[in-house]
Coordinates of C-alpha atoms in Angstrom, one line a residue:
M941 CA 0.0 0.0 0.0
N942 CA 1.1 3.6 -0.6
E943 CA -0.4 4.9 2.6
Q944 CA -0.1 4.3 6.3
I945 CA -3.2 4.7 8.5
V946 CA -2.8 6.6 11.8
Y947 CA -5.7 6.5 14.2
Y948 CA -5.9 9.6 16.3
G949 CA -8.1 10.7 19.2
F950 CA -8.4 13.3 22.0
T951 CA -9.0 12.7 25.6
N952 CA -12.6 12.6 26.7
N953 CA -11.6 13.1 30.4
P954 CA -14.2 15.4 32.2
D955 CA -11.3 17.5 33.5
R956 CA -10.0 18.1 30.0
P957 CA -13.1 18.4 27.8
H958 CA -11.9 20.8 25.1
G959 CA -10.3 18.2 22.9
L960 CA -13.5 16.4 22.0
L961 CA -15.0 19.5 20.3
H962 CA -11.9 21.6 19.6
G963 CA -9.2 19.0 18.7
K964 CA -8.4 19.1 15.1
E965 CA -6.8 16.8 12.5
P966 CA -3.1 17.4 12.1
T967 CA -2.2 19.6 9.1
P968 CA 0.8 19.6 6.8
A969 CA 3.5 21.7 8.5
I970 CA 4.9 22.7 5.1
K971 CA 2.0 25.0 4.7
E972 CA 2.8 26.9 7.9
F973 CA 5.4 29.1 6.3
V974 CA 3.8 29.7 2.8
G975 CA 1.2 32.5 3.2
D976 CA 2.4 35.3 0.9
A977 CA 5.9 34.0 0.6
H978 CA 5.7 32.1 -2.7
D979 CA 8.7 34.0 -4.0
L980 CA 11.0 32.3 -1.5
R981 CA 13.1 29.9 -3.4
F982 CA 13.8 27.5 -0.5
L983 CA 10.1 26.5 -0.5
K984 CA 10.7 24.7 -3.8
C985 CA 14.1 23.2 -2.7
P986 CA 14.0 19.4 -2.8
A987 CA 16.0 19.2 0.3
Y988 CA 13.5 21.3 2.2
K989 CA 10.5 19.5 0.8
D990 CA 12.1 16.2 1.8
V991 CA 12.7 17.3 5.4
M992 CA 9.1 18.5 5.7
R993 CA 7.5 15.4 4.2
N994 CA 5.0 13.8 6.6
V995 CA 5.5 16.5 9.2
F996 CA 2.2 17.8 10.6
A997 CA 1.3 20.8 12.8
I998 CA -0.8 20.3 16.0
P999 CA -2.9 23.3 17.0
S1000 CA -4.0 24.5 20.4
W1001 CA -7.5 23.7 21.6
F1002 CA -7.9 27.1 23.3
T1003 CA -6.5 30.5 24.1
L1004 CA -4.4 30.8 27.3
E1005 CA -2.3 33.6 28.8
L1006 CA 0.3 32.4 31.3
V1007 CA 2.3 34.6 33.7
V1008 CA 5.7 33.3 34.6
E1009 CA 6.3 33.6 38.3
S1010 CA 9.0 32.4 40.7
I1011 CA 6.5 29.8 42.1
G1012 CA 5.4 28.6 38.7
L1013 CA 2.9 29.6 36.0
G1014 CA -0.2 31.6 36.9
S1015 CA -3.0 33.3 34.9
N1016 CA -5.2 36.3 35.2
I1017 CA -7.6 34.9 32.6
V1018 CA -8.6 31.3 33.7
S1019 CA -9.3 29.7 37.0
Q1020 CA -6.8 27.7 39.1
D1021 CA -8.8 24.6 38.4
F1022 CA -8.3 25.1 34.7
L1023 CA -4.5 25.5 35.2
D1024 CA -4.4 22.5 37.5
N1025 CA -6.1 20.3 34.8
Y1026 CA -4.2 21.6 31.7
I1027 CA -0.7 22.6 33.0
T1028 CA 1.8 20.2 34.5
T1029 CA 4.8 21.5 36.3
H1030 CA 8.0 19.6 35.7
S1031 CA 10.5 22.1 37.2
E1032 CA 9.7 25.6 38.5
K1033 CA 13.5 26.3 38.8
K1034 CA 14.1 25.5 35.1
N1035 CA 10.6 26.7 33.9
V1036 CA 9.8 23.4 32.4
Y1037 CA 6.0 22.6 32.0
A1038 CA 3.5 20.7 29.8
V1039 CA 0.3 21.7 28.2
E1040 CA -2.0 18.7 28.7
Q1041 CA -3.9 18.8 25.5
S1042 CA -3.9 15.1 25.5
M1043 CA -4.1 13.2 22.2
M1044 CA -3.0 9.7 21.0
C1045 CA -1.8 8.4 17.7
I1046 CA -1.7 4.7 16.9
A1047 CA -0.5 3.2 13.7
K1048 CA -2.5 0.5 12.0
D1049 CA 0.7 -1.1 10.8
D1050 CA 3.0 -3.0 13.0
S1051 CA 5.6 -0.3 13.1
L1052 CA 5.8 3.5 12.4
L1053 CA 8.2 5.8 14.1
M1054 CA 6.9 9.2 15.1
T1055 CA 8.7 12.2 16.5
Q1056 CA 7.2 15.0 18.4
E1057 CA 9.3 18.2 17.8
P1058 CA 9.3 22.0 17.9
A1059 CA 7.2 23.8 15.3
S1060 CA 10.4 25.1 13.7
M1061 CA 8.7 26.8 10.6
T1062 CA 6.0 28.4 12.7
D1063 CA 6.1 31.9 14.0
N1064 CA 3.6 32.7 16.7
S1065 CA 3.6 33.9 20.3
F1066 CA 4.1 30.4 21.8
T1067 CA 7.0 29.4 19.5
R1068 CA 8.7 32.8 20.1
S1069 CA 8.6 32.4 23.9
C1070 CA 8.9 28.7 24.5
G1071 CA 10.9 25.7 23.3
V1072 CA 9.2 22.3 22.9
I1073 CA 10.9 19.2 24.2
S1074 CA 11.2 16.4 21.5
G1075 CA 10.8 12.7 21.6
T1076 CA 10.5 9.7 19.3
F1077 CA 8.8 6.3 19.7
D1078 CA 7.1 3.7 17.6
I1079 CA 3.3 4.2 17.5
G1080 CA 2.8 0.8 16.1
K1081 CA 4.4 -0.8 19.2
H1082 CA 4.0 1.7 22.1
F1083 CA 0.8 3.6 23.1
R1084 CA 0.7 6.7 25.2
M1085 CA -0.9 10.1 25.4
L1086 CA 0.9 13.1 23.9
S1087 CA 1.2 16.3 25.7
C1088 CA 3.2 19.4 24.9
A1089 CA 6.2 19.5 27.2
F1090 CA 8.1 22.9 26.9
F1091 CA 10.5 25.2 28.6
V1092 CA 10.1 29.0 28.9
K1093 CA 12.9 30.9 27.3
Q1094 CA 15.1 33.2 29.3
G1095 CA 13.7 36.7 29.7
V1096 CA 10.1 35.7 29.0
N1097 CA 7.6 36.7 31.7
K1098 CA 4.4 36.0 29.8
V1099 CA 3.4 33.1 27.6
N1100 CA 0.5 33.5 25.2
I1101 CA -1.2 30.5 23.5
N1102 CA -3.8 31.3 20.9
E1103 CA -6.6 28.9 19.8
D1104 CA -5.5 27.2 16.5
D1105 CA -1.9 28.3 16.8
S1106 CA 0.5 25.4 16.2
L1107 CA 2.1 24.1 19.4
Y1108 CA 4.4 21.5 18.0
Y1109 CA 5.0 19.2 15.0
L1110 CA 4.6 15.4 14.5
R1111 CA 7.0 13.8 12.1
F1112 CA 6.2 10.4 10.7
H1113 CA 9.3 8.5 9.5
T1114 CA 8.0 7.0 6.3
D1115 CA 7.8 7.9 2.6
K1116 CA 4.3 6.7 2.4
K1117 CA 1.3 9.0 2.6
I1118 CA -0.2 9.4 6.0
K1119 CA -4.0 8.9 6.3
F1120 CA -5.4 10.2 9.6
V1121 CA -8.5 8.4 10.9
P1122 CA -10.2 9.9 13.9
F1123 CA -11.8 8.0 16.7
F1124 CA -13.7 8.7 19.9
M1125 CA -11.9 7.9 23.1
S1126 CA -14.5 5.9 24.9
P1127 CA -14.3 5.5 28.7
K1128 CA -13.2 1.9 28.2
F1129 CA -10.4 3.1 25.9
E1130 CA -9.2 5.7 28.4
S1131 CA -9.3 3.1 31.2
L1132 CA -7.1 0.8 29.1
I1133 CA -4.4 3.5 28.5
L1134 CA -4.6 5.0 32.0
N1135 CA -1.5 3.2 33.3
L1136 CA 0.5 2.7 30.0
G1137 CA 2.8 5.7 30.7
F1138 CA 6.3 5.4 32.2
Q1139 CA 6.2 4.7 35.9
N1140 CA 9.2 6.5 37.6
T1141 CA 9.0 5.0 41.1
N1142 CA 11.3 3.0 43.3
S1143 CA 9.6 -0.2 42.2
N1144 CA 9.3 0.7 38.4
S1145 CA 12.4 2.4 37.2
W1146 CA 13.0 4.0 33.8
K1147 CA 13.5 1.4 31.1
P1148 CA 14.4 1.6 27.4
L1149 CA 11.6 1.8 24.8
E1150 CA 12.5 -1.6 23.5
Y1151 CA 11.5 -3.0 26.9
Y1152 CA 8.0 -1.5 26.5
Y1153 CA 7.7 -2.5 22.9
K1154 CA 8.2 -6.2 23.9
L1155 CA 6.0 -5.8 27.0
F1156 CA 3.1 -4.3 25.1
K1157 CA 3.4 -7.0 22.4
K1158 CA 3.4 -9.7 25.1
K1159 CA 0.4 -8.3 26.8
N1160 CA -1.4 -8.0 23.4
L1161 CA -2.3 -4.4 24.2
K1162 CA -2.5 -3.2 20.6
K1163 CA -5.3 -5.7 19.8
L1164 CA -7.4 -4.5 22.7
L1165 CA -6.9 -0.9 21.8
V1166 CA -7.6 -1.3 18.0
E1167 CA -10.7 -3.3 18.7
E1168 CA -12.0 -0.5 20.8
I1169 CA -11.0 2.1 18.2
K1170 CA -12.8 0.4 15.4
K1171 CA -16.0 0.4 17.6
N1172 CA -15.7 4.3 17.9
L1173 CA -14.5 5.6 14.5
L1174 CA -15.7 9.1 13.7

C-alpha cells in the first residue's frame, strides 16, 4: 500500500473536555510558512521539501495567557482549576512545564516511528517564547498520550497561547502518505491506557523503549486498543 493509517483521538476526560470538540486533525506543516511567501526559493528546494515530508502541525485547543512567576505559572484569565487540569509543572526552577492537550496516535501497521518536535517553521507567540521538548517512539508498538512539554525561554515573563496556533509538529518517519482516521476515546479506551505511561517509582524504574515494545506485544495491548478504536471511529 502507498499509505499508512494513523488513528488519532483526543481525551474525553471530564477534567479536560476541550479536545472532543476543539481537537483538530493534524495539518501539513509545510503549509505553515507559505502564506504570501511564494517567492521564497527554498520553499521549492527538494532538500527542504524532503525534510518537511510527513510533518504535521498540532494546533492548540484554546487561548491561554500564562504569567511566569517564581513559584510557577499563573494566569489572570482562567481559574486555578483550569490551570491544574491543563498545565503540569516539571520544574519551576528550570521553567519546564507541559500543556496537557492530550491526544494519541496509533499506527495500523506493526511499526511506524513518530517524532514530536518543535514547530520550527511556525512563528507565533508560543514558539517565540517557549521551546518544545522532543521525543521519538514507535506508534505501532507503544501507546501513550501526547502532551506538549516545553520550557520557557530566558527573559520571557508571559506566555500567550492562541486557539488554533501550532504548538508542535509530529513527524512520521515514512515515505508513504499518512492517512489520519479519527476516533472517539471511549471510557473503556481511556481506562485501558490510563496506566500505560512510564512509571518512575522506586519499584518501576525507567527502562528503554525496546522493553516497553516487547512488553506491550506480550500483553497483546494493541489488539485490545484497536478493537475499541474500530467500535468508535468518527
